[in-house]
Each structure stands twice: as structure tokens, then as C-alpha cells.
Tab-separated table of C-alpha atoms in Angstrom:
chain	number	residue	atom	x	y	z
N	1	UNK	CA	-7.172	125.618	177.166
N	2	UNK	CA	-5.123	122.571	178.096
N	3	UNK	CA	-6.900	120.512	175.447
N	4	UNK	CA	-6.061	123.115	172.763
N	5	UNK	CA	-2.362	123.189	173.726
N	6	UNK	CA	-2.153	119.424	173.720
N	7	UNK	CA	-3.803	119.265	170.281
N	8	UNK	CA	-1.397	121.894	168.927
N	9	UNK	CA	1.570	120.063	170.401
N	10	UNK	CA	0.356	116.808	168.775
N	11	UNK	CA	0.025	118.440	165.382
N	12	UNK	CA	3.489	120.041	165.547
N	13	UNK	CA	5.001	116.736	166.564
N	14	UNK	CA	3.147	114.939	163.755
N	15	UNK	CA	4.287	117.401	161.095
N	16	UNK	CA	7.822	117.372	162.479
N	17	UNK	CA	8.002	113.594	162.162
N	18	UNK	CA	6.582	113.826	158.636
N	19	UNK	CA	9.282	116.334	157.666
N	20	UNK	CA	11.972	114.082	159.135
N	21	UNK	CA	10.624	111.224	157.044
N	22	UNK	CA	10.681	113.353	153.877
N	23	UNK	CA	14.230	114.688	154.319
N	24	UNK	CA	15.947	111.361	153.472
N	25	UNK	CA	13.783	111.036	150.367
N	26	UNK	CA	14.911	114.418	149.106
N	27	UNK	CA	18.551	113.775	150.082
N	28	UNK	CA	18.593	110.590	147.992
N	29	UNK	CA	18.298	112.512	144.717
N	30	UNK	CA	21.159	111.518	142.408
N	31	UNK	CA	23.762	114.084	141.379
N	32	UNK	CA	25.280	114.319	137.919
N	33	UNK	CA	29.004	114.793	138.564
N	34	UNK	CA	30.036	115.326	134.947
N	35	UNK	CA	29.783	114.296	131.300
N	36	UNK	CA	32.644	112.963	129.186
N	37	UNK	CA	32.814	112.339	125.458
N	38	UNK	CA	35.053	110.086	123.316
N	39	UNK	CA	35.012	109.711	119.540
N	40	UNK	CA	35.696	106.444	117.726
N	41	UNK	CA	35.728	105.884	113.944
N	42	UNK	CA	32.109	104.664	113.835
N	43	UNK	CA	30.561	106.192	116.963
N	44	UNK	CA	30.656	108.859	119.648
N	45	UNK	CA	30.459	107.800	123.286
N	46	UNK	CA	28.861	110.053	125.911
N	47	UNK	CA	29.464	109.030	129.540
N	48	UNK	CA	27.400	110.433	132.411
N	49	UNK	CA	29.111	110.141	135.815
N	50	UNK	CA	26.464	109.898	138.551
N	51	UNK	CA	26.789	109.291	142.290
N	52	UNK	CA	23.988	106.671	142.534
N	53	UNK	CA	21.848	104.378	140.324
N	54	UNK	CA	19.272	106.128	138.119
N	55	UNK	CA	16.439	105.599	135.658
N	56	UNK	CA	16.674	107.284	132.260
N	57	UNK	CA	14.840	107.749	128.980
N	58	UNK	CA	16.514	108.025	125.599
N	59	UNK	CA	14.961	109.177	122.318
N	60	UNK	CA	15.767	111.066	119.112
N	61	UNK	CA	14.267	114.077	117.329
N	62	UNK	CA	14.717	115.323	113.754
N	63	UNK	CA	14.785	118.742	112.075
N	64	UNK	CA	17.318	119.406	113.479
N	65	UNK	CA	18.888	116.108	114.573
N	66	UNK	CA	18.900	115.664	118.349
N	67	UNK	CA	19.409	112.905	120.888
N	68	UNK	CA	17.572	113.527	124.160
N	69	UNK	CA	18.583	111.928	127.469
N	70	UNK	CA	16.201	112.372	130.425
N	71	UNK	CA	17.854	111.579	133.759
N	72	UNK	CA	15.060	110.981	136.237
N	73	UNK	CA	15.452	112.307	139.780
N	74	UNK	CA	18.842	113.816	138.967
N	75	UNK	CA	20.319	117.264	139.573
N	76	UNK	CA	23.633	118.529	138.252
N	77	UNK	CA	26.435	119.429	140.617
N	78	UNK	CA	26.938	123.103	141.334
N	79	UNK	CA	28.808	124.914	138.569
N	80	UNK	CA	28.481	122.135	135.973
N	81	UNK	CA	28.592	123.463	132.393
N	82	UNK	CA	27.305	120.948	129.832
N	83	UNK	CA	28.112	123.144	126.829
N	84	UNK	CA	31.887	122.708	127.249
N	85	UNK	CA	31.698	118.934	126.666
N	86	UNK	CA	30.899	119.091	122.936
N	87	UNK	CA	33.460	121.661	121.800
N	88	UNK	CA	35.355	120.530	118.660
N	89	UNK	CA	33.554	117.210	118.180
N	90	UNK	CA	33.186	115.444	114.833
N	91	UNK	CA	29.522	114.392	115.051
N	92	UNK	CA	28.138	116.524	117.894
N	93	UNK	CA	27.314	120.171	117.306
N	94	UNK	CA	26.548	121.191	120.892
N	95	UNK	CA	25.186	119.935	124.157
N	96	UNK	CA	22.440	121.613	126.235
N	97	UNK	CA	20.995	120.732	129.633
N	98	UNK	CA	18.262	121.952	132.009
N	99	UNK	CA	16.100	120.822	134.945
N	100	UNK	CA	12.542	119.783	134.030
N	101	UNK	CA	10.254	118.971	136.983
N	102	UNK	CA	12.435	116.388	138.714
N	103	UNK	CA	14.200	115.343	135.523
N	104	UNK	CA	17.551	116.579	134.245
N	105	UNK	CA	17.290	116.745	130.448
N	106	UNK	CA	20.380	116.651	128.269
N	107	UNK	CA	19.917	117.509	124.589
N	108	UNK	CA	22.719	116.455	122.234
N	109	UNK	CA	22.536	118.420	118.971
N	110	UNK	CA	24.169	116.281	116.292
N	111	UNK	CA	25.475	117.088	112.826
N	112	UNK	CA	23.838	114.007	111.310
N	113	UNK	CA	21.293	111.339	112.193
N	114	UNK	CA	22.815	109.075	114.848
N	115	UNK	CA	21.416	105.894	116.391
N	116	UNK	CA	21.679	105.973	120.209
N	117	UNK	CA	22.176	102.981	122.486
N	118	UNK	CA	22.377	103.307	126.264
N	119	UNK	CA	23.264	101.148	129.256
N	120	UNK	CA	24.281	101.673	132.881
N	121	UNK	CA	27.423	100.413	134.589
N	122	UNK	CA	28.010	99.649	138.261
N	123	UNK	CA	30.928	101.270	140.098
N	124	UNK	CA	34.440	100.006	139.433
N	125	UNK	CA	37.458	101.986	140.613
N	126	UNK	CA	38.202	104.738	139.759
N	127	UNK	CA	34.622	105.270	138.469
N	128	UNK	CA	31.270	105.355	140.226
N	129	UNK	CA	27.893	104.744	138.612
N	130	UNK	CA	27.867	105.503	134.887
N	131	UNK	CA	25.302	105.874	132.156
N	132	UNK	CA	26.885	105.192	128.758
N	133	UNK	CA	25.196	106.453	125.592
N	134	UNK	CA	26.805	105.362	122.332
N	135	UNK	CA	25.812	107.377	119.252
N	136	UNK	CA	26.363	105.185	116.204
N	137	UNK	CA	26.791	106.370	112.642
N	138	UNK	CA	24.144	104.282	110.792
N	139	UNK	CA	26.095	104.358	107.536
N	140	UNK	CA	29.185	102.815	109.110
N	141	UNK	CA	27.194	100.447	111.328
N	142	UNK	CA	25.172	99.038	108.448
N	143	UNK	CA	28.157	98.924	106.103
N	144	UNK	CA	31.152	97.642	108.088
N	145	UNK	CA	34.486	97.618	106.289
N	146	UNK	CA	34.846	94.430	104.251
N	147	UNK	CA	37.462	91.844	105.002
N	148	UNK	CA	40.581	92.866	103.139
N	149	UNK	CA	41.168	90.942	99.945
N	150	UNK	CA	44.378	88.954	100.129
N	151	UNK	CA	46.353	88.730	96.881
N	152	UNK	CA	47.436	85.243	95.979
N	153	UNK	CA	51.033	86.275	95.485
N	154	UNK	CA	53.511	89.057	96.292
N	155	UNK	CA	51.460	90.589	99.098
N	156	UNK	CA	52.685	92.584	102.063
N	157	UNK	CA	52.916	91.002	105.480
N	158	UNK	CA	50.227	92.662	107.631
N	159	UNK	CA	50.943	93.451	111.295
N	160	UNK	CA	48.085	94.501	113.605
N	161	UNK	CA	49.246	96.924	116.323
N	162	UNK	CA	46.909	97.171	119.296
N	163	UNK	CA	47.534	100.106	121.646
N	164	UNK	CA	45.978	98.946	124.911
N	165	UNK	CA	43.210	100.709	126.828
N	166	UNK	CA	41.840	104.075	125.621
N	167	UNK	CA	38.812	106.250	126.272
N	168	UNK	CA	37.324	105.648	129.730
N	169	UNK	CA	40.048	103.118	130.481
N	170	UNK	CA	43.317	105.007	131.084
N	171	UNK	CA	45.225	101.841	131.905
N	172	UNK	CA	47.933	102.200	134.505
N	173	UNK	CA	48.594	105.672	135.895
N	174	UNK	CA	52.101	106.567	136.973
N	175	UNK	CA	53.840	109.490	138.665
N	176	UNK	CA	52.782	112.924	137.412
N	177	UNK	CA	49.571	111.262	136.167
N	178	UNK	CA	51.246	109.635	133.165
N	179	UNK	CA	48.539	107.477	131.556
N	180	UNK	CA	49.317	104.179	129.906
N	181	UNK	CA	46.732	104.672	127.133
N	182	UNK	CA	48.586	107.724	125.774
N	183	UNK	CA	52.092	106.239	126.044
N	184	UNK	CA	51.233	102.987	124.233
N	185	UNK	CA	49.362	104.764	121.433
N	186	UNK	CA	52.463	106.871	120.769
N	187	UNK	CA	54.641	103.742	120.726
N	188	UNK	CA	52.213	101.912	118.412
N	189	UNK	CA	52.218	104.818	115.958
N	190	UNK	CA	56.027	104.785	115.940
N	191	UNK	CA	56.118	101.013	115.327
N	192	UNK	CA	53.714	101.437	112.415
N	193	UNK	CA	55.912	104.143	110.903
N	194	UNK	CA	58.973	101.888	111.058
N	195	UNK	CA	57.225	98.786	109.696
N	196	UNK	CA	55.573	100.702	106.858
N	197	UNK	CA	59.039	101.871	105.796
N	198	UNK	CA	60.139	98.261	105.236
N	199	UNK	CA	59.580	96.655	101.856
N	200	UNK	CA	56.983	93.916	102.114
N	201	UNK	CA	55.468	95.098	105.411
N	202	UNK	CA	52.224	96.892	106.242
N	203	UNK	CA	51.022	97.854	109.733
N	204	UNK	CA	47.434	98.456	110.866
N	205	UNK	CA	46.504	100.345	114.053
N	206	UNK	CA	43.619	98.805	116.013
N	207	UNK	CA	42.870	102.210	117.514
N	208	UNK	CA	44.314	105.519	116.380
N	209	UNK	CA	42.747	107.847	118.939
N	210	UNK	CA	41.579	108.144	122.532
N	211	UNK	CA	38.613	105.755	122.493
N	212	UNK	CA	37.994	102.290	123.904
N	213	UNK	CA	37.782	99.136	121.780
N	214	UNK	CA	36.421	95.951	123.461
N	215	UNK	CA	38.800	92.991	123.625
N	216	UNK	CA	36.897	90.833	121.153
N	217	UNK	CA	36.524	93.707	118.717
N	218	UNK	CA	40.285	94.303	118.699
N	219	UNK	CA	40.982	90.870	117.266
N	220	UNK	CA	38.003	91.244	114.911
N	221	UNK	CA	39.573	94.408	113.448
N	222	UNK	CA	42.850	92.529	112.974
N	223	UNK	CA	40.960	89.674	111.347
N	224	UNK	CA	39.265	92.025	108.875
N	225	UNK	CA	42.679	93.417	107.962
N	226	UNK	CA	43.880	89.823	107.338
N	227	UNK	CA	46.743	90.362	109.765
N	228	UNK	CA	49.597	87.851	109.923
N	229	UNK	CA	50.601	88.866	113.455
N	230	UNK	CA	48.759	90.617	116.307
N	231	UNK	CA	50.756	92.720	118.799
N	232	UNK	CA	49.105	94.283	121.846
N	233	UNK	CA	51.290	97.042	123.331
N	234	UNK	CA	51.098	97.980	127.015
N	235	UNK	CA	52.992	99.672	129.845
N	236	UNK	CA	51.429	98.346	132.997
N	237	UNK	CA	51.831	98.599	136.757
N	238	UNK	CA	52.472	96.256	139.661
N	239	UNK	CA	51.824	96.282	143.400
N	240	UNK	CA	55.430	97.213	144.216
N	241	UNK	CA	56.940	100.350	142.674
N	242	UNK	CA	60.395	98.747	142.362
N	243	UNK	CA	59.220	96.203	139.758
N	244	UNK	CA	60.584	97.193	136.356
N	245	UNK	CA	61.624	95.943	132.957
N	246	UNK	CA	60.033	95.030	129.632
N	247	UNK	CA	58.285	91.712	129.052
N	248	UNK	CA	56.659	89.770	126.225
N	249	UNK	CA	53.687	87.458	126.744
N	250	UNK	CA	51.817	84.846	124.761
N	251	UNK	CA	48.537	83.106	125.558
N	252	UNK	CA	48.470	80.360	128.148
N	253	UNK	CA	45.675	77.819	128.501
N	254	UNK	CA	46.960	76.417	131.779
N	255	UNK	CA	48.049	79.311	133.963
N	256	UNK	CA	50.409	82.235	134.294
N	257	UNK	CA	54.143	81.575	134.382
N	258	UNK	CA	54.739	84.062	137.217
N	259	UNK	CA	52.955	86.131	139.847
N	260	UNK	CA	53.496	89.239	137.718
N	261	UNK	CA	51.978	87.530	134.674
N	262	UNK	CA	48.894	86.531	136.684
N	263	UNK	CA	48.531	90.027	138.135
N	264	UNK	CA	48.851	91.722	134.741
N	265	UNK	CA	46.385	89.350	133.068
N	266	UNK	CA	43.791	90.014	135.771
N	267	UNK	CA	44.211	93.769	135.296
N	268	UNK	CA	44.034	93.631	131.515
N	269	UNK	CA	41.075	91.246	131.403
N	270	UNK	CA	38.897	93.611	133.432
N	271	UNK	CA	39.560	96.498	131.037
N	272	UNK	CA	36.209	95.949	129.320
N	273	UNK	CA	34.512	96.918	132.597
N	274	UNK	CA	36.580	100.097	132.843
N	275	UNK	CA	36.217	100.891	129.155
N	276	UNK	CA	32.453	100.566	129.392
N	277	UNK	CA	31.328	97.293	127.821
N	278	UNK	CA	27.999	95.862	128.914
N	279	UNK	CA	28.036	92.311	127.505
N	280	UNK	CA	31.223	90.680	126.240
N	281	UNK	CA	30.756	87.300	124.571
N	282	UNK	CA	31.227	85.258	121.438
N	283	UNK	CA	27.793	85.870	119.927
N	284	UNK	CA	28.414	84.578	116.439
N	285	UNK	CA	28.405	80.885	117.382
N	286	UNK	CA	27.040	78.497	119.960
N	287	UNK	CA	29.166	79.172	123.123
N	288	UNK	CA	30.346	75.585	123.561
N	289	UNK	CA	31.210	75.183	119.880
N	290	UNK	CA	32.954	78.561	119.841
N	291	UNK	CA	35.127	77.550	122.797
N	292	UNK	CA	36.151	74.274	121.151
N	293	UNK	CA	36.918	75.960	117.822
N	294	UNK	CA	39.029	78.610	119.540
N	295	UNK	CA	41.059	76.013	121.422
N	296	UNK	CA	41.698	73.928	118.304
N	297	UNK	CA	42.614	76.908	116.158
N	298	UNK	CA	44.871	78.556	118.709
N	299	UNK	CA	46.934	75.420	119.253
N	300	UNK	CA	48.314	75.838	115.723
N	301	UNK	CA	49.399	79.413	116.440
N	302	UNK	CA	50.882	78.968	119.924
N	303	UNK	CA	54.355	77.900	118.816
N	304	UNK	CA	54.571	80.722	116.283
N	305	UNK	CA	53.427	83.194	118.924
N	306	UNK	CA	56.270	82.059	121.180
N	307	UNK	CA	58.794	82.409	118.335
N	308	UNK	CA	57.520	85.888	117.479
N	309	UNK	CA	57.627	86.864	121.138
N	310	UNK	CA	61.182	85.594	121.492
N	311	UNK	CA	62.351	87.681	118.526
N	312	UNK	CA	60.760	90.832	119.947
N	313	UNK	CA	62.076	90.128	123.450
N	314	UNK	CA	65.598	89.605	122.121
N	315	UNK	CA	65.553	93.024	120.481
N	316	UNK	CA	63.891	94.701	123.469
N	317	UNK	CA	66.722	93.404	125.654
N	318	UNK	CA	69.216	95.389	123.604
N	319	UNK	CA	67.669	98.765	124.496
N	320	UNK	CA	66.085	98.337	127.949
N	321	UNK	CA	66.158	96.149	131.058
N	322	UNK	CA	64.033	93.003	130.838
N	323	UNK	CA	61.675	91.953	133.624
N	324	UNK	CA	61.970	88.311	132.528
N	325	UNK	CA	64.571	86.789	130.210
N	326	UNK	CA	62.081	84.502	128.479
N	327	UNK	CA	58.656	84.851	126.896
N	328	UNK	CA	56.013	84.480	129.611
N	329	UNK	CA	52.502	83.124	129.345
N	330	UNK	CA	49.192	84.267	130.820
N	331	UNK	CA	45.478	84.078	130.001
N	332	UNK	CA	45.095	87.455	128.302
N	333	UNK	CA	41.659	87.686	126.647
N	334	UNK	CA	42.955	89.962	123.908
N	335	UNK	CA	45.374	87.240	122.730
N	336	UNK	CA	42.606	84.685	122.130
N	337	UNK	CA	42.676	84.974	118.378
N	338	UNK	CA	42.283	81.790	116.323
N	339	UNK	CA	43.509	83.376	113.086
N	340	UNK	CA	47.007	84.650	113.793
N	341	UNK	CA	49.997	84.435	116.139
N	342	UNK	CA	49.482	86.963	118.943
N	343	UNK	CA	51.802	88.519	121.519
N	344	UNK	CA	51.505	91.163	124.222
N	345	UNK	CA	54.429	93.521	124.803
N	346	UNK	CA	54.901	95.219	128.168
N	347	UNK	CA	57.198	98.132	127.346
N	348	UNK	CA	57.892	98.775	131.037
N	349	UNK	CA	56.172	99.523	134.331
N	350	UNK	CA	54.568	102.939	134.770
N	351	UNK	CA	54.390	102.187	138.499
N	352	UNK	CA	58.201	102.442	138.552
N	353	UNK	CA	59.145	106.169	138.726
N	354	UNK	CA	62.299	105.802	136.608
N	355	UNK	CA	60.596	103.769	133.866
N	356	UNK	CA	57.570	106.075	133.913
N	357	UNK	CA	59.861	109.028	133.222
N	358	UNK	CA	61.562	107.265	130.313
N	359	UNK	CA	58.326	105.914	128.853
N	360	UNK	CA	57.020	109.469	128.589
N	361	UNK	CA	60.072	110.553	126.555
N	362	UNK	CA	59.897	110.488	122.751
N	363	UNK	CA	63.489	109.228	122.442
N	364	UNK	CA	62.831	106.150	124.599
N	365	UNK	CA	59.502	105.476	122.886
N	366	UNK	CA	61.345	105.489	119.567
N	367	UNK	CA	63.902	102.967	120.858
N	368	UNK	CA	61.133	100.652	122.011
N	369	UNK	CA	59.339	101.011	118.678
N	370	UNK	CA	62.532	100.233	116.766
N	371	UNK	CA	63.151	97.116	118.883
N	372	UNK	CA	59.601	95.850	118.330
N	373	UNK	CA	59.829	96.496	114.585
N	374	UNK	CA	63.186	94.714	114.352
N	375	UNK	CA	61.830	91.726	116.232
N	376	UNK	CA	58.799	91.552	113.948
N	377	UNK	CA	60.980	91.820	110.862
N	378	UNK	CA	63.330	89.116	112.142
N	379	UNK	CA	60.460	86.710	112.868
N	380	UNK	CA	58.679	87.337	109.586
N	381	UNK	CA	61.798	86.928	107.463
N	382	UNK	CA	62.476	83.621	109.185
N	383	UNK	CA	58.812	82.581	108.884
N	384	UNK	CA	57.517	84.284	105.733
N	385	UNK	CA	53.766	83.752	105.187
N	386	UNK	CA	52.865	81.957	101.942
N	387	UNK	CA	52.219	84.301	99.045
N	388	UNK	CA	54.062	87.215	100.631
N	389	UNK	CA	56.911	89.204	99.114
N	390	UNK	CA	59.103	87.897	101.921
N	391	UNK	CA	58.381	84.301	100.876
N	392	UNK	CA	59.242	85.158	97.288
N	393	UNK	CA	62.563	86.692	98.316
N	394	UNK	CA	63.603	83.378	99.840
N	395	UNK	CA	64.834	82.477	103.265
N	396	UNK	CA	67.601	84.457	104.910
N	397	UNK	CA	70.889	83.234	106.305
N	398	UNK	CA	71.883	83.737	109.951
N	399	UNK	CA	75.606	84.466	110.058
N	400	UNK	CA	77.674	84.681	113.270
N	401	UNK	CA	80.631	87.073	113.127
N	402	UNK	CA	84.079	85.530	113.655
N	403	UNK	CA	87.480	87.141	114.153
N	404	UNK	CA	88.746	88.828	110.960
N	405	UNK	CA	85.292	89.486	109.488
N	406	UNK	CA	84.344	92.878	108.083
N	407	UNK	CA	80.934	93.976	106.909
N	408	UNK	CA	82.187	94.565	103.359
N	409	UNK	CA	83.765	91.084	103.135
N	410	UNK	CA	80.549	89.438	104.393
N	411	UNK	CA	78.518	91.449	101.875
N	412	UNK	CA	80.846	90.410	99.045
N	413	UNK	CA	80.746	86.756	100.140
N	414	UNK	CA	76.939	86.636	99.988
N	415	UNK	CA	76.530	88.858	96.926
N	416	UNK	CA	74.702	91.720	98.675
N	417	UNK	CA	75.597	95.327	99.374
N	418	UNK	CA	76.980	96.633	102.666
N	419	UNK	CA	74.122	99.142	102.727
N	420	UNK	CA	71.543	96.327	102.551
N	421	UNK	CA	73.285	94.534	105.422
N	422	UNK	CA	73.285	97.712	107.523
N	423	UNK	CA	69.607	98.360	106.807
N	424	UNK	CA	68.520	94.782	107.424
N	425	UNK	CA	70.350	94.547	110.755
N	426	UNK	CA	69.723	98.091	111.973
N	427	UNK	CA	73.400	99.050	111.987
N	428	UNK	CA	74.345	102.715	112.205
N	429	UNK	CA	77.746	102.055	110.610
N	430	UNK	CA	80.043	99.215	109.462
N	431	UNK	CA	81.218	98.280	112.975
N	432	UNK	CA	80.583	94.630	113.909
N	433	UNK	CA	81.753	92.449	116.805
N	434	UNK	CA	82.774	88.814	117.219
N	435	UNK	CA	79.768	86.678	118.159
N	436	UNK	CA	77.252	89.098	116.688
N	437	UNK	CA	74.547	87.495	114.497
N	438	UNK	CA	73.712	89.111	111.153
N	439	UNK	CA	70.714	88.342	108.999
N	440	UNK	CA	71.826	88.004	105.374
N	441	UNK	CA	68.988	88.787	102.927
N	442	UNK	CA	68.634	86.745	99.766
N	443	UNK	CA	70.680	88.150	96.901
N	444	UNK	CA	67.804	87.444	94.512
């Protein structure tokens, strides 16, 4: 009897230990926390948020078109509804999901044949582990937009407007969850509207929706548009909430001109990790040669970048407080363009409660947009690109108002209309003040 009891006790202990060993294995199963979707002009991005690393399989099916994602050893969180993710999408009809013997299968029903590409990303705040599946439109991938043809004469000046962040990368987040990516896109759209209204100017948006564009691709889009000036628009944050004011930056090859500049550059340069970019590099040339060519080419544009930045900063200072009174420099990756002068505009600090409130208001956004547009116009009229309408019109005259001057007398003296002077200098009426500088357009 004693031998039987001891044997039974041994077996119960053995099975108990075995169960204890199995429990951690089952508890390590990954959990799908959610699925997000962003649409870009040439692709749709599907992001799977998971609480631990996973293995996955990715394949396509036809008749009808489907992209299948098998998440191995994954279960969805309680209450997760995959069908809500695809509502109102351009390329995706619907999204279905179900457990299949230890695998969580997600079926993406698409409206056309799409080419999938997937990669995983390690955690970076505020995100955990991610699986990114990009669904590319083969027609647009295989036939990228050609480089814009540049007329030999009488062409518009082209300004590339880059609204920072987008998609998975919200940028800075301020009080009441104000997101930088939304604020700067609204400002960029307003700048485009104002520049397009000027004779001889044409603005191009690098992104015109809530999707992420890698740093190198942003300048590539500007290059294809044959842009004469690249402007990256931001509204960032700092460690202290009391830091405020607008700033303008150009590229530095030596180091940042202030602690704030260094901090902001570090934040912006890691955006590719937040936005979901696996491998960022110059792949079109040998790396060493590419670096040398970039350095040589950018030297020619540095002085013009500083001049453009100064013109924008001067006009920004008329409508908002400035963080720094001069153009600062920092090693922003997005400004490393060898083809055109490039500046980065910080429209304010979302980490500052007062500025965050104003940056979310349409009226203040419009003031910022007007200041940027005026600065761009001022720089371009003083430095008209060869072959442009501005170059044909001739150089302008900078006139400083003295006592006794009136707008009508100045207009008569230079053979232009008072209306043209008001429009060129952004004047609401004929009031002028001593010491004020007016730009006098060519009478021809």
C-alpha cells in the first residue's frame, strides 16, 4: 500500500512540474494589440502593433485579389475588430481575421493587384514591436513620375513645401493631444495657397495627407519637381515647457549652434524609425562617393540657404515671438539636398501650452503661412533663378521710407501703381512708417 501511494505521489509531482514548465511557454504567446492603416499616393501601409517579436508569412491570392498575413503564435486582444480598420480606404476593400491552429491570419481584400512588402521594427517610444506591410501599386511603382521638364525661359519658381512627420510618426504632441503632423500639414497647405496666388511662383507639397515619407524620399520628390527652394515645416517640442518662439534652421556640417538646435535635430533625425523605415541609405551611388558629392554640392547652396532663412525669419518675427534672432544651424538629415537651398522652419513649440493653443487656431496658422510666403517671395525676387519669370522682370529696388514719404508718391517716383506696391509688400492699406523697407517691383 505504501509503495502504491509513493508511486502515485511521484506521478502527481512529475505531472505538476511538467505543467509548471508548460505554463510559461503558453504565456509567451504574442498578442496583437491593434492594426493601423495609412494611405500614401503610391501605396497603402498596414501596421500591426504586437507586444513581442513574431514570425510571419506574407503571400498574395487572385480572383479576387487578396494579401494574406499569417502571424505565427499570435492571438488578438479581447474585443479586437479587424473589419473596422479598412473602412473608407482607397485600395483596400475589407479586412478579415481569424485564428488558425496557433496562427492568426489576416486577409486583406484589395480592389486591385497590390505588391506586398513586409518588415518588422523594434520598439521605439511610443510604439512597441511592429510588423509593417506596405502594399504597393505596381503601376505607380514601375512608372514613377518623371522629372519635371524645366522650360528654358519664363518659368515659374518652384517651392517644395515639406510638412514634417505624418502617418505613424505624429511628431511632437502637445496639450489636449495636439499633434505636430496635423498642424504643419495645415500650415503647408496655406503656404502653398498663398505662393500659388503669386505670379511666377508654384508650390509643391511633399505630402498632402496623413502618411509618412522617409527623409531621403522627401528631397527626391522635391528634386523630381525641379524645386528651387526646399522648406521643411515643423512645430516641435523641447524638454522644458516654457521654451517658445519660432526659429529657422539651415544645414550645419560642424555642429548645432545651440542646445535647442542639437535637441531638435536629434528628434527629427530619428523620425524614420518612428515613421517605419527599415533601411535608410544612399543606394544609388557608392557610399563614399555619395558622401563626397553631397558635401561638394551642398557647399554651393549653404549661403543661399542662410539668405532664404533670414528672409523667412525676418517676416516670422513680425507676427510671432522668435526663439532665436538669427538663422540657426543643425545637422538635419532632411536638409541634406545637393540640388537646392533648403531651410527648416519651426513655427513654434507645441510643448509650450500657449503656443500649442495658437498653433491649433486657423487664424494663427494663416499668419505663419503668410510670413513664410512673404519671406520666400522676398528671397526669390532678390535672387531670381535663371530662366524664371522673376529674372525676366528684373531686379527689385529696396527703398527705406523717410519722413514726408507717401505710398502714392513712391509709386509715382518708380513708375508703378500703389496697388502693386501694396500687394508686393503685403500692406493692408496705404499707411507706411519712417524706417520701413519697401520692395519696389520693376516697372517693366
